[in-house]
XYZ file of C-alpha atoms in Angstrom:
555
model
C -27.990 -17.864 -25.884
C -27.093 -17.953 -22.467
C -23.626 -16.577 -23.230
C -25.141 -13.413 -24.415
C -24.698 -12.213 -21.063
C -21.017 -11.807 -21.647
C -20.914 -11.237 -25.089
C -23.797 -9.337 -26.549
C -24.193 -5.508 -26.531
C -22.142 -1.904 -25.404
C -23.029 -3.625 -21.738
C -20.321 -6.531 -21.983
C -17.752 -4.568 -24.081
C -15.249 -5.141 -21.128
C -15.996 -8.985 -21.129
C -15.304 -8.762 -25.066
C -12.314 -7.343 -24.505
C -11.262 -10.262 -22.333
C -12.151 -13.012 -24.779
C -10.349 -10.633 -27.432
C -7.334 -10.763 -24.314
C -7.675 -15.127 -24.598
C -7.533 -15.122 -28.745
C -10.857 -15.629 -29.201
C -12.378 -14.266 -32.665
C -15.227 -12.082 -33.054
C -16.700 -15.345 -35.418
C -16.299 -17.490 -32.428
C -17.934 -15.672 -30.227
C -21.022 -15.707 -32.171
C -21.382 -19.157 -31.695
C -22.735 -21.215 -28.467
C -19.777 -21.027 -26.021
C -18.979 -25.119 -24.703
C -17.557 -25.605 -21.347
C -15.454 -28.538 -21.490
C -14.714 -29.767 -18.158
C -11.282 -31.851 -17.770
C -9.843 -33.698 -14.707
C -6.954 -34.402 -16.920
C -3.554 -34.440 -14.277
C -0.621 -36.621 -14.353
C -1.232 -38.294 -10.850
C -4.247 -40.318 -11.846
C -3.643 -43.125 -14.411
C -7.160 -42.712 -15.468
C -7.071 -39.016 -15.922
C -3.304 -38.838 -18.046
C -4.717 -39.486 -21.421
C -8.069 -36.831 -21.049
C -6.280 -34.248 -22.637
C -6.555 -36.618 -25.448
C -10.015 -37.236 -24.776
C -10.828 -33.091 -24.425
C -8.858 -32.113 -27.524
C -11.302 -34.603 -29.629
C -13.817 -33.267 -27.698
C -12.974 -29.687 -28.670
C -12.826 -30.579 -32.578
C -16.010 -32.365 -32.074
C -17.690 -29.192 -30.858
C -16.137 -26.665 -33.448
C -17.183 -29.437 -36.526
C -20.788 -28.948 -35.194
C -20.834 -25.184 -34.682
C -19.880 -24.351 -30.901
C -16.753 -22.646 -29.648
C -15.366 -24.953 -27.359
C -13.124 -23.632 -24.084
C -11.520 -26.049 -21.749
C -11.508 -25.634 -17.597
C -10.573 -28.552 -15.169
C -11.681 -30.151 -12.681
C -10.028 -31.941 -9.722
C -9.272 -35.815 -9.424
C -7.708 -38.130 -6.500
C -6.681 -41.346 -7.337
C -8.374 -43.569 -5.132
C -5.489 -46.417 -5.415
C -2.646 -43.902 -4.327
C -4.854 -42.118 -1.582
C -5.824 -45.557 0.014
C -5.166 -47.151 3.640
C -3.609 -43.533 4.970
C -4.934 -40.246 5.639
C -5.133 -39.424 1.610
C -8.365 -41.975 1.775
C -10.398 -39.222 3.386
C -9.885 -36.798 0.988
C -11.673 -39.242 -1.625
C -15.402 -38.857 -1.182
C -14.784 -34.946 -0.202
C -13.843 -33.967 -3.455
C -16.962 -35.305 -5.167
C -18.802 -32.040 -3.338
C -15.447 -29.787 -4.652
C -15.959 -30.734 -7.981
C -19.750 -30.202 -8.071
C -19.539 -27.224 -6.962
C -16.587 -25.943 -8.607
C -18.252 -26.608 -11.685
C -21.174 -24.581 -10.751
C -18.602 -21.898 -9.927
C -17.084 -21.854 -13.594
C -19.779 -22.917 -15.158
C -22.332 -19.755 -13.981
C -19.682 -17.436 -13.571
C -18.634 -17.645 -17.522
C -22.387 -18.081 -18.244
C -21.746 -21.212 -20.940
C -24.198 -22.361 -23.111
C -23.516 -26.112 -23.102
C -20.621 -28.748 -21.106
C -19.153 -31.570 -22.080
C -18.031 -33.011 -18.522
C -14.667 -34.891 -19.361
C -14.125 -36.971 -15.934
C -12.908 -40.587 -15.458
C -12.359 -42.008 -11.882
C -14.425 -42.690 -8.579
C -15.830 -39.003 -7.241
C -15.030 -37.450 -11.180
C -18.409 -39.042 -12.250
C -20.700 -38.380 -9.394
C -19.194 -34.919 -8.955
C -19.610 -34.046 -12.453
C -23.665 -35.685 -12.840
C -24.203 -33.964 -10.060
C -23.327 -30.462 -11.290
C -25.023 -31.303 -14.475
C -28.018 -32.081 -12.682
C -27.813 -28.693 -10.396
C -26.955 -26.719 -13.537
C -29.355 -27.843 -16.049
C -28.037 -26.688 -19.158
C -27.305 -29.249 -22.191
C -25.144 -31.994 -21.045
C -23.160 -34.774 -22.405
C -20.537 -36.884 -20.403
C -17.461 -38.848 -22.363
C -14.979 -40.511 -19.830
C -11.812 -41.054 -20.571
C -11.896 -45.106 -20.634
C -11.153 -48.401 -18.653
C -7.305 -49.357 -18.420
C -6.702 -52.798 -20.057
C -6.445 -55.771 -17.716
C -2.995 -57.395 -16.684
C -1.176 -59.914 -17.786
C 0.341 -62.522 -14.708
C 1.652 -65.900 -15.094
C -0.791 -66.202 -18.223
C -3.804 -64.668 -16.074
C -5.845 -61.669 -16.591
C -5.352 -59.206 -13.604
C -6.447 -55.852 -12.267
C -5.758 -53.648 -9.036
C -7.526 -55.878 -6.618
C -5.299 -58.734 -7.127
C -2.125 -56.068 -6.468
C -3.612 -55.423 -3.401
C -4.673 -58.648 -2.422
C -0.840 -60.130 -3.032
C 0.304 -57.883 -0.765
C -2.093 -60.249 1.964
C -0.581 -63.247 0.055
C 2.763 -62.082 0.890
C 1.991 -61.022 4.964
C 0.911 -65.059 5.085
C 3.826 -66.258 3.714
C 2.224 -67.393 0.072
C 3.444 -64.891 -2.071
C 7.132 -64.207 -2.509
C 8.551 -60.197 -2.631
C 9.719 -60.719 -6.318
C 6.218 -62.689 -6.946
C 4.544 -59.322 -5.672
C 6.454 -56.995 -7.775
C 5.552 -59.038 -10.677
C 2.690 -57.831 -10.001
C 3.342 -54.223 -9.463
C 4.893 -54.132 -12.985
C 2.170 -55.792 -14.811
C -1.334 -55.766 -12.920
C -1.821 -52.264 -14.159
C -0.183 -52.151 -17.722
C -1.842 -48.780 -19.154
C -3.388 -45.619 -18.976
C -7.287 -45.297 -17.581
C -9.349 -46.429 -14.727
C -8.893 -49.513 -13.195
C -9.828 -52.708 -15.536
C -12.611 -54.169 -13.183
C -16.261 -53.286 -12.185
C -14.972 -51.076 -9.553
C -16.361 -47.644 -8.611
C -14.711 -45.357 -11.912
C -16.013 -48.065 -14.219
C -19.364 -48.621 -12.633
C -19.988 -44.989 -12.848
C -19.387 -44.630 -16.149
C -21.432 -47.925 -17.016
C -24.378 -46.277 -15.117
C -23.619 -42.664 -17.160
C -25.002 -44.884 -19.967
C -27.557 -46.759 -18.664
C -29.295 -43.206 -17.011
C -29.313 -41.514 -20.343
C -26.247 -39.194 -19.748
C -23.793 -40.809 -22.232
C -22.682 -41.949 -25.251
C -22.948 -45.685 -26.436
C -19.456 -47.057 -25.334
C -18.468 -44.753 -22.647
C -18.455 -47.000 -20.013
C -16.810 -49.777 -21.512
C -14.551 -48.616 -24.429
C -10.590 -49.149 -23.251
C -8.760 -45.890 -22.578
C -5.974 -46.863 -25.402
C -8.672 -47.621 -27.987
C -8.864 -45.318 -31.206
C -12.370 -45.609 -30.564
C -12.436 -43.402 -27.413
C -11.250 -40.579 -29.349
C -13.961 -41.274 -31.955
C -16.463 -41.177 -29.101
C -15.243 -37.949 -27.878
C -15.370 -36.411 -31.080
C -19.105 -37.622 -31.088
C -19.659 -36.088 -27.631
C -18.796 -32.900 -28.604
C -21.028 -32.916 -31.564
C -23.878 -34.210 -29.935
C -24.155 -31.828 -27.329
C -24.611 -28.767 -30.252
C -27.746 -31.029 -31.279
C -29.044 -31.423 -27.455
C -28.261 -27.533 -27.578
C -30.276 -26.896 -30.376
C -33.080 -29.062 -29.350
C -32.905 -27.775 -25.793
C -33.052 -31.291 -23.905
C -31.019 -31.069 -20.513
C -29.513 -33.116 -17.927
C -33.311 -32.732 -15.854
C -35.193 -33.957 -19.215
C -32.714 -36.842 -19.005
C -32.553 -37.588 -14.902
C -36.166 -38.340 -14.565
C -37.221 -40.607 -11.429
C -37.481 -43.791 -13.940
C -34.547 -43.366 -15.269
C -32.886 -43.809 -11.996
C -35.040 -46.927 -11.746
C -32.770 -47.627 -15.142
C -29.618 -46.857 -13.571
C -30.821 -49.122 -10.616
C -31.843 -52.061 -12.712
C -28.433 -51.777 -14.741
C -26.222 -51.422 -11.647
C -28.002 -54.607 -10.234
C -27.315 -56.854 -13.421
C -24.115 -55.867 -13.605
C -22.867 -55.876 -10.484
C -21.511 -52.477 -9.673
C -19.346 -51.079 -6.617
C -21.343 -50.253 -3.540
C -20.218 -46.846 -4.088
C -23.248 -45.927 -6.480
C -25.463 -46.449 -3.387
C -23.558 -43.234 -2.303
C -23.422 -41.824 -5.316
C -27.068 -42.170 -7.056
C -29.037 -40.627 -4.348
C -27.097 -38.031 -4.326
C -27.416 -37.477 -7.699
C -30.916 -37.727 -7.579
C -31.110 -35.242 -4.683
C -29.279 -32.759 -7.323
C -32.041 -33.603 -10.067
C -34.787 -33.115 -7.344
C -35.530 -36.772 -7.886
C -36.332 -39.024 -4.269
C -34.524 -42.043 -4.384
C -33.960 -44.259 -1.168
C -32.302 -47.294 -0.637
C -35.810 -49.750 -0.502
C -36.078 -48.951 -4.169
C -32.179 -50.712 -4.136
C -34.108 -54.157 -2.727
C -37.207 -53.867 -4.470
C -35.291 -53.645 -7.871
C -32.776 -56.252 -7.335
C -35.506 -58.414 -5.943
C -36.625 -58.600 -9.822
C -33.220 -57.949 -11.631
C -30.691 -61.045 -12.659
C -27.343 -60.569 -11.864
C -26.080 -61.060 -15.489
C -22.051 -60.167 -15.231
C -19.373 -61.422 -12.830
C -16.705 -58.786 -13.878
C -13.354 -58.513 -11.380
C -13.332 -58.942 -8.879
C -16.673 -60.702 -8.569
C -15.447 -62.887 -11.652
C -12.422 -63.477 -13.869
C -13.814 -61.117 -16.495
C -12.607 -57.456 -17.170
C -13.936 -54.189 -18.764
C -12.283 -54.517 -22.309
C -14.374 -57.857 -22.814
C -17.419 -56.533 -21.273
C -16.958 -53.703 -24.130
C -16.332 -56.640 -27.114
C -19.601 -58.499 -25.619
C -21.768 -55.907 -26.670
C -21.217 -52.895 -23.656
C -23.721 -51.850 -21.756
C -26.503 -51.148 -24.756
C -26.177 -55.020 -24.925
C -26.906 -55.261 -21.280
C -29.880 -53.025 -21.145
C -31.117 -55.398 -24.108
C -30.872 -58.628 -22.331
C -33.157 -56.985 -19.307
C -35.215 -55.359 -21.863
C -36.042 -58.590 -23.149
C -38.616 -58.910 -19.601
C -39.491 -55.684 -19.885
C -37.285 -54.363 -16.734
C -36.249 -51.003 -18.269
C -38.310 -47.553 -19.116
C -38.111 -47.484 -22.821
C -38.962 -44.376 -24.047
C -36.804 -41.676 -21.881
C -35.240 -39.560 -24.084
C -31.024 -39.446 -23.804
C -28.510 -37.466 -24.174
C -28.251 -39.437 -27.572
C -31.272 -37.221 -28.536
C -32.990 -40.522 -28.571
C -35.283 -42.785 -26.526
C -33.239 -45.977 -24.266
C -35.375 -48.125 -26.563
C -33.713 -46.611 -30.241
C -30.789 -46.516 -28.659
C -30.408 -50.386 -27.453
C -32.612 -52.154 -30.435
C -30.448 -54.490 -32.127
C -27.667 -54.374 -29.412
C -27.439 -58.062 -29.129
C -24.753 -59.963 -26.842
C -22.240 -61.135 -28.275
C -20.433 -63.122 -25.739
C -22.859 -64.989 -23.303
C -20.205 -65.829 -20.761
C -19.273 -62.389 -20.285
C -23.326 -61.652 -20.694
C -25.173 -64.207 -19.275
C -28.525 -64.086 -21.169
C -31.581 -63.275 -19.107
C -32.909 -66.709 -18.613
C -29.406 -68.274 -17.568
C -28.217 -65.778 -14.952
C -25.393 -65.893 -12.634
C -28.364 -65.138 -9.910
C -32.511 -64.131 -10.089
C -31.323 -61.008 -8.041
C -28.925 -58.162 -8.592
C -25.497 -57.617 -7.421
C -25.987 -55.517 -4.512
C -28.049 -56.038 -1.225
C -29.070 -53.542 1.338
C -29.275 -54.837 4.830
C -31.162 -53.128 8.114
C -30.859 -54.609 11.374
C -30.065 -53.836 15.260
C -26.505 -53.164 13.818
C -28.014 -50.872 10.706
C -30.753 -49.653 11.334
C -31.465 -47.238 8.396
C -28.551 -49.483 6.138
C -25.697 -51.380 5.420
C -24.785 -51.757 1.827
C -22.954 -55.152 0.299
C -22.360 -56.213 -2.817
C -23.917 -59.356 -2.969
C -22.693 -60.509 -6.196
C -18.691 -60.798 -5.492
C -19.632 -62.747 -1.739
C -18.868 -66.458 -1.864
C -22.242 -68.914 -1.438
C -20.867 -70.178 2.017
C -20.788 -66.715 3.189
C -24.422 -65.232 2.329
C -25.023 -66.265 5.749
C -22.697 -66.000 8.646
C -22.593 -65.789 12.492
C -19.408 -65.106 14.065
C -17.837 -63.368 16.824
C -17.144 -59.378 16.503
C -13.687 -58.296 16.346
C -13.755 -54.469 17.172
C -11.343 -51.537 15.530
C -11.809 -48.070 15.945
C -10.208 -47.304 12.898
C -9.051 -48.908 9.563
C -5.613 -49.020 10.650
C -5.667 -51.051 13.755
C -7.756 -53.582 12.186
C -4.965 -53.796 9.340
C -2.424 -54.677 11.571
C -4.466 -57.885 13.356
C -5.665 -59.301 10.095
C -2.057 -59.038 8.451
C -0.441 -59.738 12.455
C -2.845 -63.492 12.212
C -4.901 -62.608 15.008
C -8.035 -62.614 13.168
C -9.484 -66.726 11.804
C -11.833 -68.178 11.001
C -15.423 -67.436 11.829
C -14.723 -63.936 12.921
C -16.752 -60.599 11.825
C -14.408 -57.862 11.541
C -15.503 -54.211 13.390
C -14.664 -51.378 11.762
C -16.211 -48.233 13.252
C -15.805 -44.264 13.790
C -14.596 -44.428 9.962
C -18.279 -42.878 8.277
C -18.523 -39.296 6.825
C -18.911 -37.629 9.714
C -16.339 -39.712 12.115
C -13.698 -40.344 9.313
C -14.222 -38.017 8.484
C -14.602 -38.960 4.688
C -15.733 -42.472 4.718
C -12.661 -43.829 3.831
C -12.886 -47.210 1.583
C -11.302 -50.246 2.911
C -10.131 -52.035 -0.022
C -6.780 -52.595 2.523
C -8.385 -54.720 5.179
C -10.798 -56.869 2.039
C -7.578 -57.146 0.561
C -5.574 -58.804 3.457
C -8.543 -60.815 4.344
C -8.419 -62.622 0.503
C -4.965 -62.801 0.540
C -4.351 -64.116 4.012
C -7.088 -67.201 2.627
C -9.909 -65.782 4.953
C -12.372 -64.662 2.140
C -14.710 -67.397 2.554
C -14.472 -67.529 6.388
C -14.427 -64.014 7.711
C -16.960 -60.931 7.321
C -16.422 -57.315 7.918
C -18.276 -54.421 8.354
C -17.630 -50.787 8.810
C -19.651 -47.270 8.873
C -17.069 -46.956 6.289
C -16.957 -48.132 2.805
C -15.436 -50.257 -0.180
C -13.481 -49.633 -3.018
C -15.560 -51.760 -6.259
C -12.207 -53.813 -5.957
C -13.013 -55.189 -2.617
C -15.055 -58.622 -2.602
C -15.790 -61.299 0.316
C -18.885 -60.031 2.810
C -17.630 -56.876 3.283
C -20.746 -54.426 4.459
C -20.407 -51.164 4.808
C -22.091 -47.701 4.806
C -23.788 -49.130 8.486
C -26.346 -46.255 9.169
C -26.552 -44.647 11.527
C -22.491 -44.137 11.938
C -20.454 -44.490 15.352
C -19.933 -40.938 15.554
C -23.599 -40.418 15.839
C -24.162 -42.462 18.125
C -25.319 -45.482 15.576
C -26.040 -48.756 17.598
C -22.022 -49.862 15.650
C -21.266 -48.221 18.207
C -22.178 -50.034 20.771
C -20.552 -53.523 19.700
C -18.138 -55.194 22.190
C -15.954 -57.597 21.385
C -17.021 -61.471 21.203
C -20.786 -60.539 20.779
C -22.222 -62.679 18.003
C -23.022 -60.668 14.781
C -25.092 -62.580 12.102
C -25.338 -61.974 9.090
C -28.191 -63.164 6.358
C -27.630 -61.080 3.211
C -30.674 -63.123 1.094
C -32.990 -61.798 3.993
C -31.089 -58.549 4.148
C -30.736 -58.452 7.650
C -27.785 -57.824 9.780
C -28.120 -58.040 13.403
C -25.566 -57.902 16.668
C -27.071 -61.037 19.293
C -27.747 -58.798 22.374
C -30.861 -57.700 23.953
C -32.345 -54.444 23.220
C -32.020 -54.092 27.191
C -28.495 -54.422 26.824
C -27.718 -52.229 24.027
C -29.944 -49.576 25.758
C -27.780 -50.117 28.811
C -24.189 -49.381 26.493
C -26.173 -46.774 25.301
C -26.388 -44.937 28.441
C -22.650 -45.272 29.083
C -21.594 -43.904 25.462
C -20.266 -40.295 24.811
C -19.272 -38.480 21.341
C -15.541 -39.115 20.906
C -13.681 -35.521 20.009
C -13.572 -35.076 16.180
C -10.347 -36.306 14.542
C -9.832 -32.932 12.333
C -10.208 -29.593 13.695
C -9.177 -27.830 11.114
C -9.593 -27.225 6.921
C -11.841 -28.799 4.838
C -12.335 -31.833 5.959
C -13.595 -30.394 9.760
C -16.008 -28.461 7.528
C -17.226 -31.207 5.801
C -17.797 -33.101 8.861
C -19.539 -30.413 10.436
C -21.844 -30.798 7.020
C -22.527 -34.747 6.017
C -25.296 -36.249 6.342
C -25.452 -39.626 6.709
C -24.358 -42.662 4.167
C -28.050 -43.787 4.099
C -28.752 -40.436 2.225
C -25.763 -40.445 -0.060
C -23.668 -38.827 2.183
C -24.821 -35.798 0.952
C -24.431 -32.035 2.507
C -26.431 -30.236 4.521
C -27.201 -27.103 2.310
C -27.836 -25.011 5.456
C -31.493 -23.676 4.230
């Protein structure tokens, strides 16, 4: 055991006598020590119930042999940090988590985790210090929140924020709006649509890393706490048969997670988060493989706020085993990967049939022949721009329009919700990437005020920023190379034409390369916006969206 090195011999008699110092019994000690890694806190609505989660998790390990001991892990909540500074402490912490985990993790020399996160950077963070670590790994989340109920509607987070657009044009009343801050959000977990948390945890399935149900099973459901207890008993049997997160995070099963996230529509936020994942697991993965997959995968789910359908009936239709099935059925998925189930993807999704073909749409009726997210290079982006294709209206796929140009989310907040933005017009967001943010903060503000000022099949925007999974319209983002580097975003003016053909996957500003070259010569690095703590470090570190916004590791 691993956790002999802390435990075993005259050698570690002072260690013993600090597990003797935490009550821990000789008898426990002479079983597999479990890390259990919770981002429970009472800030994040889909972190308050993991100590629920973790304490099933714990029985679930001592049933199967381990001794299970609990350390956290940090959590923003993307909802409360967004459209002010908070935002940019978002995407930071999924590098604090990963390698705060390595920290505990190799420090206290464990034997096995069971990684216990929930929300946006929880589940990157956390696959990504499974991935560096390499010991036996099994990830149980603690759940979607249940949709809303308004005026006899389903509803999530992304119609709270769009209402607050409704109400800036005059179509939404102040008591209309707080009936929907009392009831778009009515319980504990992560937000109800296929936005970045959920997505995440989808994809923990579909790459082999979780249990059947974790991405879909509601946060309030009995059944989450059955799961748990699962989790922790199936990572003693990975344990004992020695499989591990890099016997799991093989390069085709990233081509799994890819083929899922394209059928079912997922936040732009895994093309952040997978590479960099697959960076940890020492697997390539660039953002071609994004278009060559969804060039062959069928967008099969419209859930919110691409469609009017939300996580809990996603989980009734069959999950995401039912999902992998319906692609299975044209042989679009590696079969026989082995899982953290202990079995291959194809034991683990025979006989997972869908169950609700509106919320599934079978393989040969899809909602589209190609997957949910696009990846678009151009003057504007050259190495990428990310959008997800599947929540952008038909009349939208392609658009010309004149550039409207921000320097930072704010400003651009206060034209669309001020009414000098209409129709036609391609929003300009810039200087907002990792590096210039710094952060990369998501823009689910300005998506929101553009859908709820009525301008969500007229108006584009893109940013070197990015998206909350809750934003829809033709909002691109992740633009590579960033304004802060000097990316050609940069060198937009306002009222040059910017068109826009996402089936071609092109994105392009109409000026001469003569001309850009010229703006070029005239352009200087603006002075960083933080000097100072972690986020001037991080700056000083990021690489570049196109690469999963990753860090440099200085070697």
């Amino acid at each position: 055991m691993r956790s002999d090195a802390v435990k075993k011999g005259m050698a570690t008699a002072p260690q013993r006598s600090l597990f003797n110092a935490l009550g821990i019994t000789k008898e426990e000690l002479e079983k597999p020590l479990v890390g259990i890694v919770s981002s429970y806190n009472e800030i994040v609505p889909g972190h308050m119930n993991i100590d629920k989660i973790v304490d099933a998790v714990k029985m679930g390990v001592a049933m199967a042999g381990g001794t299970p001991i609990v350390f956290p892990a940090i959590a923003v909540c993307d909802g409360i940090a967004m459209g002010h500074t908070g935002m940019k402490y978002s995407l930071v912490t999924r590098d604090l988590i990963c390698d705060s985990t390595e920290c505990m993790a190799l420090a206290h020399q464990f034997d096995a985790l069971v990684m216990v996160p929930n929300c946006d950077k929880n589940v990157p963070g956390l696959l990504m210090a499974a991935a560096r670590l390499n010991i036996p790994t099994v990830f149980v989340s603690g759940g979607p929140m249940l949709a809303g109920h308004v005026n006899g509607q389903r509803t999530s987070l992304s119609s709270m924020f769009e209402a607050v657009g409704s109400y800036a044009a005059g179509t939404m009343t102040e008591e209309q709006v707080d009936d929907y801050v009392c009831h778009a959000c009515p319980t504990c977990g992560s937000c109800s649509g296929m936005y970045t948390a959920n997505s995440m945890n989808c994809l923990t399935e579909a790459i082999g890393m979780g249990l059947q149900g974790n991405g879909t099973i509601p946060a309030v459901y009995s059944d989450r706490i059955k799961l748990a207890k699962h989790a922790g008993m199936k990572v003693m049997e990975l344990y004992e048969k020695n499989i591990c997160p890099r016997d799991i995070l093989t390069p085709e099963a990233f081509e799994n997670a890819l083929t899922v996230d394209m059928a079912l529509g997922c936040s732009t936020n895994t093309m952040l988060h997978l590479p960099a994942i697959a960076h940890e697991a020492g697997v390539e993965l660039n953002l071609d493989m994004a278009n060559a997959i969804s060039a062959k995968t069928p967008n099969l789910c419209h859930l919110a706020p691409a469609g009017h359908t939300y996580m809990e009936q996603l989980n009734e239709a069959g999950g995401i085993y039912a999902v992998m099935n319906e692609l299975n059925k044209k042989g679009l998925l590696h079969t026989d990967l082995i899982t953290a189930t202990g079995k291959t993807v194809g034991e683990n999704i025979a006989g997972c049939e869908n169950r609700d073909p509106e919320v599934i749409r079978p393989i040969d009726n899809p909602y589209s022949e190609t997957g949910g997210i696009a990846v678009l290079r151009g003057n504007i982006a050259p190495d990428s721009g990310v959008v997800k294709r599947s929540a952008v209206v038909p009349e939208m796929l392609v658009h010309e329009g004149p550039a409207r140009v921000f320097e930072c989310e704010e400003d651009a907040i206060a034209a669309i919700r001020g009414g000098k933005i209409v129709e036609g017009d391609v929003v300009v967001i810039r200087y907002e990437g990792p590096k210039g943010g710094p952060g990369m903060r998501e823009m689910l503000n300005p998506t929101s005020a553009i859908a709820g000022m009525g301008l969500g099949s007229s108006v584009a925007l893109i940013t070197d920023g990015r998206f909350s999974g809750a934003s829809r319209g033709a909002s691109i983002g992740h633009i590579s190379p960033e304004a802060a580097v000097g990316g050609p975003i940069a060198l937009i003016e306002e009222g040059d034409i910017i068109a826009i053909d996402i089936p071609a996957n092109t994105i392009n500003v109409k000026v001469s390369d003569e001309e850009l070259a010229a703006r070029r010569e005239k352009w200087a690095p603006r002075e960083p916006k933080v000097k100072t703590g972690y986020l001037a470090r991080y700056a000083s570190m990021v690489t570049s969206a196109d690469k999963g916004a990753i860090l440099k590791s200085g070697l």
